[in-house]
């Protein structure tokens, strides 16, 4: 594993870490320099794959904050590097932002896994060269072709030691739950290279994947928005009872944009189920809630809006949120949260943990920076 | 905490705010969006969303979208609803009230009108086209000078 000291020009004071930011290429041509002749011709002919989702609808304006189209209607704000610096990093005071590229879901939905892997290599190389290398506040969550674990491991071996690559990025939509043992080599590679596993919704019911619910497809975007916790609950159940955290005691899993209001109830049910059914999975040696405390982290956006507003404080206490929540903005998506979404009433200590310390402690390569946190 | 004074503030010349345009102004440290609708009405809302503080007045204008029954959406009052650029909360430009909870959730709206004469003394007044003026409280006298609202 590379030494964290080699990270270029790390900010000396870290107050806010943003664990979920979505950049993107402007056009397919951006990827040409990173592809072989054959792959380039194919991309030229057929264009970038598009995951348009079920609904041909999203929130905000084309899924982004309507005030981020600085370069005009036709320039995707996700591809606007200077606008990111201004409206995210500078305006929100973000000291470190973890990039998770917008294109990932489309790329991991391709049935031709070799072409998928080629495009993924290109997007990772492009992200490192055109985003990470150009502003020391960026880190990268590495896209991998998780639908082919052998190729996923290869990509981790190729770039996992880059000092600015801090996690492996996968989406919830999958033909198999992520605790299944065929994914173990991916987690072994994560641990070997000092990477956490970032899991973000997307691709449920898309491409080769099964429908997003046991009863098929919802009609409207609001439904899709609301059913997301079950994707994460399914993968979390799988991690817990397949024994993933027994096999990989160093692995940290970051659930991005999962919401977190559901976490306390899940912990209670998981603990109850384990007490009653433990004999079927005796390799699960501890209460599920203990594994969750140790291995799972949850990004905050969209921060739960409870009624009364302070009710969420109790939820945070029940899930040890002062240790398990990581601030995220989801910039430039329309459901963006500024750092102020983490309420001041939680107190300066807890707020600082959620805004910075917890993230630094959740990515092995960032741990050495944990001492630089300032209030 | 002081009671707002009935102050008139120059926004711009009438010609600088053509129908369909908007302008952000800063008055007493507050950012305010002034809108001129296509029918000539002037409207102004505070440029700060009560949800998470987004610059509300940078949002898109749309209509009032309702439905009496499922699957039958109706679009009315084109241009009179402002959607927050972040999470999309909808506000009635004419009142500042939110569409979904008009009583509980609203943003401050200000009267705006056209003053033909030198009522705003410190500014250079164009007598020919008039000035767009915003009041931070009720304008002196009665109603703001504003184009009458056409029937819906
Ligand atoms: S900040 Fe305006 S809707 Fe959230």
Short mmCIF file of C-alpha atoms and ligand atoms in Angstrom, two decimals:
data_model
loop_
_atom_site.label_atom_id
_atom_site.label_comp_id
_atom_site.label_asym_id
_atom_site.label_seq_id
_atom_site.Cartn_x
_atom_site.Cartn_y
_atom_site.Cartn_z
CA UNK A 1 0.00 0.00 0.00
CA UNK A 2 1.25 3.45 -0.89
CA UNK A 3 2.19 5.79 1.85
CA UNK A 4 -0.39 8.47 2.57
CA UNK A 5 2.40 11.02 2.81
CA UNK A 6 2.75 10.85 -0.94
CA UNK A 7 -0.68 12.43 -1.39
CA UNK A 8 -0.06 15.66 -3.20
CA UNK A 9 -0.38 18.85 -1.22
CA UNK A 10 -2.88 17.66 1.34
CA UNK A 11 -4.79 20.55 2.85
CA UNK A 12 -3.26 21.38 6.20
CA UNK A 13 -6.55 21.92 7.95
CA UNK A 14 -9.48 19.64 7.39
CA UNK A 15 -12.89 20.75 8.56
CA UNK A 16 -15.21 19.19 6.02
CA UNK A 17 -14.90 15.96 4.06
CA UNK A 18 -17.57 15.30 1.43
CA UNK A 19 -17.96 11.57 0.88
CA UNK A 20 -20.17 11.57 -2.23
CA UNK A 21 -19.58 13.88 -5.19
CA UNK A 22 -20.49 13.15 -8.81
CA UNK A 23 -18.34 14.45 -11.64
CA UNK A 24 -18.52 13.33 -15.25
CA UNK A 25 -17.02 13.55 -18.71
CA UNK A 26 -18.39 16.19 -21.04
CA UNK A 27 -18.29 13.99 -24.14
CA UNK A 28 -17.20 10.55 -25.23
CA UNK A 29 -14.12 12.09 -26.83
CA UNK A 30 -12.75 12.73 -23.33
CA UNK A 31 -12.13 8.99 -23.02
CA UNK A 32 -10.46 8.46 -26.41
CA UNK A 33 -6.87 8.94 -25.17
CA UNK A 34 -7.30 6.11 -22.70
CA UNK A 35 -8.70 3.48 -25.06
CA UNK A 36 -7.19 1.09 -27.57
CA UNK A 37 -7.94 1.66 -31.23
CA UNK A 38 -10.63 -1.02 -31.24
CA UNK A 39 -12.35 0.29 -28.14
CA UNK A 40 -12.14 3.86 -29.39
CA UNK A 41 -13.78 2.94 -32.68
CA UNK A 42 -16.58 1.25 -30.85
CA UNK A 43 -17.14 4.21 -28.57
CA UNK A 44 -17.02 6.55 -31.55
CA UNK A 45 -19.60 4.53 -33.40
CA UNK A 46 -22.06 3.82 -30.61
CA UNK A 47 -21.45 6.55 -28.08
CA UNK A 48 -21.44 6.36 -24.32
CA UNK A 49 -23.89 3.91 -22.81
CA UNK A 50 -26.74 5.66 -21.08
CA UNK A 51 -28.58 4.64 -18.00
CA UNK A 52 -31.61 6.85 -18.38
CA UNK A 53 -33.40 5.14 -15.56
CA UNK A 54 -36.96 3.97 -15.51
CA UNK A 55 -38.78 7.23 -15.50
CA UNK A 56 -37.23 9.71 -17.90
CA UNK A 57 -37.52 12.00 -14.92
CA UNK A 58 -35.51 13.05 -11.90
CA UNK A 59 -35.53 16.09 -9.64
CA UNK A 60 -34.07 19.57 -9.94
CA UNK A 61 -33.18 20.27 -13.55
CA UNK A 62 -32.07 17.12 -15.37
CA UNK A 63 -31.19 15.63 -12.02
CA UNK A 64 -28.85 18.44 -11.01
CA UNK A 65 -29.18 21.58 -8.96
CA UNK A 66 -30.82 24.08 -11.30
CA UNK A 67 -28.28 26.73 -10.31
CA UNK A 68 -25.30 24.73 -11.52
CA UNK A 69 -25.79 25.10 -15.27
CA UNK A 70 -23.22 27.88 -15.31
CA UNK A 71 -21.86 26.95 -18.70
CA UNK A 72 -25.27 26.93 -20.35
CA UNK A 73 -28.21 24.63 -20.79
CA UNK A 74 -26.30 22.10 -22.83
CA UNK A 75 -23.27 21.63 -20.63
CA UNK A 76 -23.80 18.99 -17.99
CA UNK A 77 -22.86 20.63 -14.67
CA UNK A 78 -21.27 17.34 -13.65
CA UNK A 79 -18.60 18.02 -16.25
CA UNK A 80 -17.91 21.63 -15.25
CA UNK A 81 -14.63 21.51 -13.32
CA UNK A 82 -14.34 25.24 -12.50
CA UNK A 83 -17.97 25.36 -11.35
CA UNK A 84 -17.26 22.47 -8.94
CA UNK A 85 -14.35 24.39 -7.47
CA UNK A 86 -16.48 27.48 -6.99
CA UNK A 87 -19.87 26.16 -5.93
CA UNK A 88 -18.84 23.04 -4.07
CA UNK A 89 -15.27 23.26 -2.79
CA UNK A 90 -15.05 27.02 -2.19
CA UNK A 91 -18.64 27.99 -1.37
CA UNK A 92 -19.18 25.01 0.94
CA UNK A 93 -15.70 24.98 2.41
CA UNK A 94 -15.00 21.37 1.41
CA UNK A 95 -11.43 20.38 2.24
CA UNK A 96 -11.61 16.87 0.79
CA UNK A 97 -14.17 15.59 -1.69
CA UNK A 98 -14.49 11.98 -2.76
CA UNK A 99 -15.40 11.71 -6.42
CA UNK A 100 -17.76 8.97 -7.58
CA UNK A 101 -18.23 9.41 -11.29
CA UNK A 102 -21.71 9.84 -12.73
CA UNK A 103 -21.06 7.45 -15.57
CA UNK A 104 -20.40 4.41 -13.38
CA UNK A 105 -23.91 2.94 -13.42
CA UNK A 106 -24.04 3.01 -17.22
CA UNK A 107 -20.64 1.37 -17.51
CA UNK A 108 -21.29 -1.46 -15.08
CA UNK A 109 -24.56 -2.30 -16.84
CA UNK A 110 -22.82 -3.48 -20.01
CA UNK A 111 -23.10 -7.20 -20.63
CA UNK A 112 -19.81 -7.27 -22.54
CA UNK A 113 -17.62 -7.21 -19.45
CA UNK A 114 -14.37 -6.66 -21.35
CA UNK A 115 -15.68 -3.55 -23.08
CA UNK A 116 -17.17 -2.47 -19.77
CA UNK A 117 -13.79 -2.92 -18.08
CA UNK A 118 -12.04 -0.97 -20.85
CA UNK A 119 -14.37 2.00 -20.46
CA UNK A 120 -13.99 1.79 -16.69
CA UNK A 121 -10.20 1.89 -16.97
CA UNK A 122 -10.58 4.93 -19.18
CA UNK A 123 -12.94 6.77 -16.84
CA UNK A 124 -10.65 6.10 -13.88
CA UNK A 125 -7.56 7.30 -15.75
CA UNK A 126 -9.42 10.36 -16.99
CA UNK A 127 -10.73 11.16 -13.49
CA UNK A 128 -7.23 10.97 -12.02
CA UNK A 129 -5.70 13.11 -14.73
CA UNK A 130 -8.39 15.73 -15.21
CA UNK A 131 -9.90 16.08 -11.74
CA UNK A 132 -7.75 14.59 -8.98
CA UNK A 133 -4.43 15.87 -10.34
CA UNK A 134 -5.84 19.35 -10.83
CA UNK A 135 -7.06 20.07 -7.31
CA UNK A 136 -5.51 18.60 -4.15
CA UNK A 137 -8.92 18.52 -2.49
CA UNK A 138 -10.10 15.60 -4.60
CA UNK A 139 -9.87 11.89 -3.90
CA UNK A 140 -11.26 9.13 -6.12
CA UNK A 141 -13.54 6.24 -5.44
CA UNK A 142 -12.40 3.74 -8.05
CA UNK A 143 -15.05 2.39 -10.40
CA UNK A 144 -14.71 -1.36 -10.95
CA UNK A 145 -16.63 -3.81 -13.15
CA UNK A 146 -18.21 -5.47 -10.12
CA UNK A 147 -20.38 -7.64 -12.39
CA UNK A 148 -17.17 -9.52 -13.20
CA UNK A 149 -15.24 -9.88 -9.94
CA UNK A 150 -12.11 -11.14 -11.71
CA UNK A 151 -11.92 -7.98 -13.79
CA UNK A 152 -12.84 -5.89 -10.75
CA UNK A 153 -9.79 -7.25 -8.91
CA UNK A 154 -7.60 -6.45 -11.92
CA UNK A 155 -8.69 -2.83 -11.86
CA UNK A 156 -7.97 -2.61 -8.13
CA UNK A 157 -4.53 -4.09 -8.72
CA UNK A 158 -3.92 -1.61 -11.53
CA UNK A 159 -4.83 1.59 -9.66
CA UNK A 160 -5.47 0.64 -6.05
CA UNK A 161 -2.10 1.91 -4.89
CA UNK A 162 -2.57 5.37 -6.31
CA UNK A 163 -2.33 7.65 -3.27
CA UNK A 164 -5.52 9.51 -4.16
CA UNK A 165 -7.63 6.40 -4.72
CA UNK A 166 -9.34 5.83 -1.38
CA UNK A 167 -12.25 3.50 -2.12
CA UNK A 168 -13.83 1.11 -4.58
CA UNK A 169 -17.13 2.28 -6.00
CA UNK A 170 -20.01 -0.11 -6.71
CA UNK A 171 -23.76 0.31 -7.24
CA UNK A 172 -26.59 -1.55 -5.51
CA UNK A 173 -28.08 -2.99 -8.69
CA UNK A 174 -26.48 -6.38 -9.16
CA UNK A 175 -27.35 -9.89 -10.20
CA UNK A 176 -26.05 -11.14 -6.86
CA UNK A 177 -25.96 -9.83 -3.31
CA UNK A 178 -22.58 -8.49 -2.35
CA UNK A 179 -21.97 -10.82 0.57
CA UNK A 180 -21.83 -13.79 -1.84
CA UNK A 181 -18.48 -15.47 -1.72
CA UNK A 182 -17.62 -14.84 -5.36
CA UNK A 183 -17.03 -11.22 -4.38
CA UNK A 184 -14.52 -12.11 -1.67
CA UNK A 185 -11.49 -11.58 -3.94
CA UNK A 186 -12.68 -8.01 -4.49
CA UNK A 187 -12.79 -7.39 -0.76
CA UNK A 188 -9.42 -9.03 -0.27
CA UNK A 189 -8.04 -6.63 -2.88
CA UNK A 190 -9.70 -3.69 -1.13
CA UNK A 191 -8.03 -4.60 2.14
CA UNK A 192 -4.67 -5.25 0.47
CA UNK A 193 -4.69 -1.83 -1.15
CA UNK A 194 -6.08 0.15 1.77
CA UNK A 195 -9.43 0.85 0.14
CA UNK A 196 -12.92 1.01 1.56
CA UNK A 197 -15.96 -0.19 -0.36
CA UNK A 198 -18.42 2.56 -1.32
CA UNK A 199 -21.89 1.28 -2.19
CA UNK A 200 -24.29 3.67 -3.92
CA UNK A 201 -27.79 2.99 -5.29
CA UNK A 202 -28.26 2.75 -9.05
CA UNK A 203 -28.96 0.17 -11.75
CA UNK A 204 -31.70 -1.61 -9.82
CA UNK A 205 -33.90 -3.14 -12.51
CA UNK A 206 -31.55 -1.89 -15.18
CA UNK A 207 -29.56 -3.88 -17.72
CA UNK A 208 -29.14 -7.45 -16.56
CA UNK A 209 -30.32 -6.77 -13.04
CA UNK A 210 -33.53 -8.02 -11.41
CA UNK A 211 -36.46 -5.64 -10.83
CA UNK A 212 -35.99 -3.11 -8.03
CA UNK A 213 -38.73 -4.63 -5.86
CA UNK A 214 -40.10 -8.12 -5.29
CA UNK A 215 -43.23 -6.93 -7.08
CA UNK A 216 -41.62 -5.33 -10.08
CA UNK A 217 -41.20 -1.72 -11.08
CA UNK A 218 -42.58 1.49 -9.58
CA UNK A 219 -44.16 4.09 -11.85
CA UNK A 220 -42.81 7.34 -10.48
CA UNK A 221 -39.49 8.78 -9.43
CA UNK A 222 -40.74 9.52 -5.90
CA UNK A 223 -41.36 5.80 -5.42
CA UNK A 224 -37.90 4.93 -6.67
CA UNK A 225 -36.53 7.49 -4.24
CA UNK A 226 -38.38 5.89 -1.34
CA UNK A 227 -37.62 2.23 -2.01
CA UNK A 228 -33.86 2.71 -1.91
CA UNK A 229 -33.25 1.66 1.69
CA UNK A 230 -34.29 -1.91 0.83
CA UNK A 231 -31.43 -2.19 -1.69
CA UNK A 232 -28.96 -1.41 1.06
CA UNK A 233 -30.76 -3.57 3.61
CA UNK A 234 -30.48 -6.53 1.24
CA UNK A 235 -26.74 -6.08 0.73
CA UNK A 236 -26.17 -5.43 4.43
CA UNK A 237 -28.04 -8.60 5.42
CA UNK A 238 -25.88 -10.45 2.94
CA UNK A 239 -22.61 -9.01 4.27
CA UNK A 240 -23.61 -9.83 7.84
CA UNK A 241 -24.79 -13.41 7.42
CA UNK A 242 -22.34 -14.52 4.75
CA UNK A 243 -19.67 -13.57 7.27
CA UNK A 244 -17.98 -10.94 5.10
CA UNK A 245 -16.77 -9.05 8.15
CA UNK A 246 -15.42 -12.21 9.75
CA UNK A 247 -13.46 -12.87 6.58
CA UNK A 248 -12.33 -9.27 6.19
CA UNK A 249 -12.04 -7.74 9.63
CA UNK A 250 -10.40 -4.60 8.23
CA UNK A 251 -13.02 -3.87 5.58
CA UNK A 252 -15.06 -0.70 5.87
CA UNK A 253 -18.23 -0.36 3.81
CA UNK A 254 -19.63 3.11 3.10
CA UNK A 255 -23.32 3.22 2.24
CA UNK A 256 -23.73 6.33 0.11
CA UNK A 257 -27.09 8.06 -0.10
CA UNK A 258 -28.87 5.19 1.62
CA UNK A 259 -30.67 7.44 4.06
CA UNK A 260 -30.13 6.47 7.68
CA UNK A 261 -33.48 6.69 9.45
CA UNK A 262 -33.96 2.97 8.84
CA UNK A 263 -30.70 1.93 10.45
CA UNK A 264 -31.82 1.66 14.12
CA UNK A 265 -34.80 -0.55 13.27
CA UNK A 266 -32.62 -2.72 11.06
CA UNK A 267 -30.10 -3.15 13.86
CA UNK A 268 -32.79 -4.24 16.30
CA UNK A 269 -34.29 -6.75 13.91
CA UNK A 270 -30.89 -8.07 12.85
CA UNK A 271 -29.86 -8.62 16.45
CA UNK A 272 -33.14 -10.37 17.22
CA UNK A 273 -32.85 -12.56 14.12
CA UNK A 274 -29.29 -13.51 14.99
CA UNK A 275 -30.24 -14.58 18.50
CA UNK A 276 -32.98 -16.81 17.12
CA UNK A 277 -31.28 -18.13 13.99
CA UNK A 278 -27.61 -17.94 14.88
CA UNK A 279 -27.19 -21.69 14.70
CA UNK A 280 -27.70 -21.57 10.93
CA UNK A 281 -24.80 -19.17 10.47
CA UNK A 282 -22.52 -19.91 13.39
CA UNK A 283 -19.63 -18.06 11.74
CA UNK A 284 -21.47 -14.86 12.63
CA UNK A 285 -19.91 -14.58 16.06
CA UNK A 286 -21.19 -11.26 17.30
CA UNK A 287 -24.37 -9.25 17.36
CA UNK A 288 -25.05 -7.84 13.90
CA UNK A 289 -25.22 -4.36 15.42
CA UNK A 290 -21.61 -4.75 16.54
CA UNK A 291 -20.47 -5.52 13.01
CA UNK A 292 -22.49 -2.56 11.77
CA UNK A 293 -20.86 -0.24 14.29
CA UNK A 294 -17.43 -1.42 13.32
CA UNK A 295 -17.72 -1.88 9.56
CA UNK A 296 -20.58 0.21 8.20
CA UNK A 297 -20.64 3.94 7.58
CA UNK A 298 -23.57 5.93 6.23
CA UNK A 299 -23.37 9.16 4.30
CA UNK A 300 -25.77 11.83 5.49
CA UNK A 301 -27.34 13.18 2.33
CA UNK A 302 -30.28 13.50 2.03
CA UNK A 303 -30.22 14.29 5.73
CA UNK A 304 -33.36 12.93 7.37
CA UNK A 305 -35.98 15.65 7.91
CA UNK A 306 -37.96 14.44 10.88
CA UNK A 307 -41.07 15.80 12.51
CA UNK A 308 -40.49 17.20 15.04
CA UNK A 309 -37.11 18.27 13.65
CA UNK A 310 -35.23 17.11 16.73
CA UNK A 311 -36.58 13.55 16.50
CA UNK A 312 -33.72 12.66 14.17
CA UNK A 313 -31.29 13.33 17.03
CA UNK A 314 -32.58 10.21 18.76
CA UNK A 315 -32.16 8.19 15.55
CA UNK A 316 -28.57 9.38 15.36
CA UNK A 317 -28.01 8.28 18.95
CA UNK A 318 -29.58 4.85 18.30
CA UNK A 319 -27.24 4.19 15.37
CA UNK A 320 -24.13 5.66 17.00
CA UNK A 321 -24.26 8.26 14.30
CA UNK A 322 -21.66 10.37 16.04
CA UNK A 323 -19.25 7.66 14.85
CA UNK A 324 -21.01 6.12 11.85
CA UNK A 325 -22.31 9.09 9.85
CA UNK A 326 -20.20 10.80 7.17
CA UNK A 327 -21.25 14.12 5.71
CA UNK A 328 -21.95 14.10 1.98
CA UNK A 329 -23.30 16.74 -0.40
CA UNK A 330 -24.17 14.63 -3.46
CA UNK A 331 -23.13 17.67 -5.49
CA UNK A 332 -24.25 18.67 -8.06
CA UNK A 333 -27.39 16.59 -7.75
CA UNK A 334 -30.64 18.34 -7.02
CA UNK A 335 -31.07 16.79 -3.59
CA UNK A 336 -27.74 18.31 -2.53
CA UNK A 337 -27.07 19.01 1.17
CA UNK A 338 -24.73 21.81 2.25
CA UNK A 339 -22.63 21.16 5.38
CA UNK A 340 -25.24 23.16 7.34
CA UNK A 341 -27.65 20.27 6.83
CA UNK A 342 -25.78 18.63 9.72
CA UNK A 343 -27.58 20.47 12.51
CA UNK A 344 -25.63 22.75 14.83
CA UNK A 345 -27.73 21.54 17.76
CA UNK A 346 -25.81 18.23 17.68
CA UNK A 347 -22.98 20.18 19.28
CA UNK A 348 -19.55 21.13 17.91
CA UNK A 349 -17.92 17.83 18.78
CA UNK A 350 -20.47 15.54 17.13
CA UNK A 351 -20.83 17.89 14.21
CA UNK A 352 -17.09 17.86 13.64
CA UNK A 353 -17.04 14.10 13.76
CA UNK A 354 -19.81 13.84 11.17
CA UNK A 355 -18.32 16.55 8.96
CA UNK A 356 -14.73 15.31 9.01
CA UNK A 357 -13.29 12.92 11.59
CA UNK A 358 -15.54 9.97 10.81
CA UNK A 359 -14.67 10.11 7.12
CA UNK A 360 -10.95 10.37 7.78
CA UNK A 361 -11.19 7.30 9.99
CA UNK A 362 -13.27 5.36 7.46
CA UNK A 363 -10.84 5.34 4.55
CA UNK A 364 -7.51 3.72 5.48
CA UNK A 365 -5.52 6.11 3.32
CA UNK A 366 -7.08 9.12 5.04
CA UNK A 367 -6.48 7.90 8.58
CA UNK A 368 -3.12 9.70 8.87
CA UNK A 369 -4.96 12.96 8.22
CA UNK A 370 -7.27 12.46 11.16
CA UNK A 371 -4.87 14.38 13.39
CA UNK A 372 -5.23 17.50 11.28
CA UNK A 373 -8.92 18.05 11.94
CA UNK A 374 -9.78 21.50 13.21
CA UNK A 375 -13.00 22.70 14.67
CA UNK B 1 -35.58 43.42 15.55
CA UNK B 2 -36.54 46.94 14.56
CA UNK B 3 -39.80 47.43 12.69
CA UNK B 4 -39.00 47.65 8.99
CA UNK B 5 -39.32 51.19 7.72
CA UNK B 6 -41.52 51.93 4.79
CA UNK B 7 -38.59 52.40 2.57
CA UNK B 8 -38.73 52.55 -1.16
CA UNK B 9 -35.74 51.19 -3.03
CA UNK B 10 -34.86 51.67 -6.61
CA UNK B 11 -34.52 48.36 -8.40
CA UNK B 12 -33.77 49.56 -11.91
CA UNK B 13 -35.25 51.47 -14.80
CA UNK B 14 -38.39 49.96 -16.26
CA UNK B 15 -36.55 49.34 -19.50
CA UNK B 16 -33.91 47.30 -17.71
CA UNK B 17 -36.46 44.71 -16.64
CA UNK B 18 -38.33 43.58 -19.73
CA UNK B 19 -41.30 41.23 -19.43
CA UNK B 20 -40.13 37.74 -18.47
CA UNK B 21 -36.91 39.01 -16.90
CA UNK B 22 -35.73 38.92 -13.32
CA UNK B 23 -33.13 40.79 -11.35
CA UNK B 24 -31.39 40.11 -8.08
CA UNK B 25 -30.92 43.12 -5.83
CA UNK B 26 -29.39 43.54 -2.41
CA UNK B 27 -31.43 45.65 -0.02
CA UNK B 28 -30.46 46.16 3.62
CA UNK B 29 -28.15 43.17 3.32
CA UNK B 30 -30.88 40.91 1.97
CA UNK B 31 -30.80 39.37 -1.45
CA UNK B 32 -34.17 39.81 -3.18
CA UNK B 33 -35.32 38.61 -6.58
CA UNK B 34 -37.49 40.99 -8.57
CA UNK B 35 -39.52 39.46 -11.37
CA UNK B 36 -41.46 41.01 -14.20
CA UNK B 37 -43.98 38.61 -15.58
CA UNK B 38 -44.87 38.47 -19.24
CA UNK B 39 -48.13 40.28 -18.54
CA UNK B 40 -46.28 43.19 -16.97
CA UNK B 41 -46.77 42.44 -13.28
CA UNK B 42 -43.86 43.03 -10.95
CA UNK B 43 -43.25 40.58 -8.10
CA UNK B 44 -40.45 40.18 -5.59
CA UNK B 45 -39.42 37.42 -3.19
CA UNK B 46 -36.60 37.06 -0.76
CA UNK B 47 -33.78 35.11 -2.42
CA UNK B 48 -33.40 32.55 0.30
CA UNK B 49 -35.27 29.28 0.43
CA UNK B 50 -36.73 28.49 3.87
CA UNK B 51 -35.72 24.86 3.42
CA UNK B 52 -31.93 24.82 3.27
CA UNK B 53 -31.12 28.35 2.25
CA UNK B 54 -30.70 27.96 -1.51
CA UNK B 55 -30.80 31.04 -3.75
CA UNK B 56 -34.50 30.55 -4.41
CA UNK B 57 -34.81 33.28 -7.02
CA UNK B 58 -32.36 31.50 -9.30
CA UNK B 59 -34.93 28.74 -9.68
CA UNK B 60 -37.07 28.09 -12.71
CA UNK B 61 -40.53 29.49 -13.16
CA UNK B 62 -43.28 27.05 -13.88
CA UNK B 63 -47.03 26.83 -13.48
CA UNK B 64 -49.33 25.62 -10.75
CA UNK B 65 -49.61 21.89 -11.27
CA UNK B 66 -52.53 20.21 -9.51
CA UNK B 67 -54.82 17.24 -9.93
CA UNK B 68 -58.38 16.72 -8.72
CA UNK B 69 -57.99 12.99 -9.13
CA UNK B 70 -55.14 10.55 -9.84
CA UNK B 71 -53.55 10.61 -13.27
CA UNK B 72 -55.24 13.87 -14.35
CA UNK B 73 -52.65 16.61 -13.82
CA UNK B 74 -53.67 20.18 -14.67
CA UNK B 75 -51.25 22.98 -15.51
CA UNK B 76 -52.39 26.54 -14.76
CA UNK B 77 -50.96 30.00 -14.14
CA UNK B 78 -47.93 29.53 -16.35
CA UNK B 79 -44.91 31.30 -14.94
CA UNK B 80 -46.40 32.19 -11.55
CA UNK B 81 -44.73 29.41 -9.58
CA UNK B 82 -41.05 29.47 -8.69
CA UNK B 83 -39.22 26.18 -8.07
CA UNK B 84 -36.24 26.22 -5.75
CA UNK B 85 -33.09 25.35 -7.73
CA UNK B 86 -32.04 22.79 -5.15
CA UNK B 87 -34.78 20.49 -3.90
CA UNK B 88 -37.61 21.87 -5.96
CA UNK B 89 -39.94 23.33 -3.33
CA UNK B 90 -42.56 25.35 -5.18
CA UNK B 91 -43.55 28.89 -4.20
CA UNK B 92 -46.31 31.12 -5.48
CA UNK B 93 -44.53 34.15 -6.91
CA UNK B 94 -47.54 36.33 -6.24
CA UNK B 95 -47.71 35.61 -2.51
CA UNK B 96 -44.50 33.89 -1.42
CA UNK B 97 -46.53 30.98 -0.09
CA UNK B 98 -45.41 27.44 -0.74
CA UNK B 99 -47.65 25.35 -2.93
CA UNK B 100 -47.63 22.33 -0.62
CA UNK B 101 -48.15 24.06 2.76
CA UNK B 102 -49.21 27.63 1.99
CA UNK B 103 -50.03 28.51 5.59
CA UNK B 104 -46.95 27.12 7.28
CA UNK B 105 -44.19 27.57 4.74
CA UNK B 106 -43.62 30.80 2.89
CA UNK B 107 -40.96 33.19 1.84
CA UNK B 108 -41.18 36.93 2.25
CA UNK B 109 -42.69 38.73 -0.70
CA UNK B 110 -42.33 42.44 -1.31
CA UNK B 111 -44.52 44.92 -3.12
CA UNK B 112 -43.00 46.25 -6.29
CA UNK B 113 -44.25 48.90 -8.64
CA UNK B 114 -43.37 51.68 -11.00
CA UNK B 115 -42.78 55.21 -9.77
CA UNK B 116 -42.88 57.80 -12.45
CA UNK B 117 -41.51 60.67 -10.42
CA UNK B 118 -38.65 61.43 -8.12
CA UNK B 119 -39.98 59.61 -5.10
CA UNK B 120 -36.66 57.90 -4.69
CA UNK B 121 -34.69 61.01 -4.34
CA UNK B 122 -31.16 59.87 -4.22
CA UNK B 123 -31.41 58.19 -7.56
CA UNK B 124 -31.42 59.57 -11.01
CA UNK B 125 -34.99 59.21 -12.20
CA UNK B 126 -35.96 58.69 -15.76
CA UNK B 127 -39.19 60.53 -16.25
CA UNK B 128 -39.92 58.87 -19.55
CA UNK B 129 -40.13 55.27 -18.56
CA UNK B 130 -40.17 55.32 -14.78
CA UNK B 131 -38.35 53.36 -12.14
CA UNK B 132 -39.06 49.93 -10.74
CA UNK B 133 -39.35 50.41 -7.01
CA UNK B 134 -39.54 47.90 -4.21
CA UNK B 135 -40.90 48.60 -0.74
CA UNK B 136 -39.42 46.79 2.21
CA UNK B 137 -42.74 47.30 3.98
CA UNK B 138 -46.16 48.47 2.80
CA UNK B 139 -45.78 51.40 0.46
CA UNK B 140 -46.96 54.77 1.71
CA UNK B 141 -50.64 55.18 1.10
CA UNK B 142 -52.31 52.04 -0.01
CA UNK B 143 -51.60 49.45 -2.62
CA UNK B 144 -48.38 49.09 -4.53
CA UNK B 145 -48.49 50.53 -7.96
CA UNK B 146 -48.58 47.44 -10.03
CA UNK B 147 -50.09 46.38 -13.27
CA UNK B 148 -53.53 44.87 -12.66
CA UNK B 149 -53.68 41.14 -12.77
CA UNK B 150 -55.47 39.88 -15.84
CA UNK B 151 -58.26 37.43 -15.27
CA UNK B 152 -56.97 33.91 -14.92
S1 LIG C 1 -33.24 24.68 -0.29
FE1 LIG C 1 -34.99 25.18 -1.46
S2 LIG C 1 -36.06 23.34 -1.64
FE2 LIG C 1 -34.36 22.86 -0.39
#
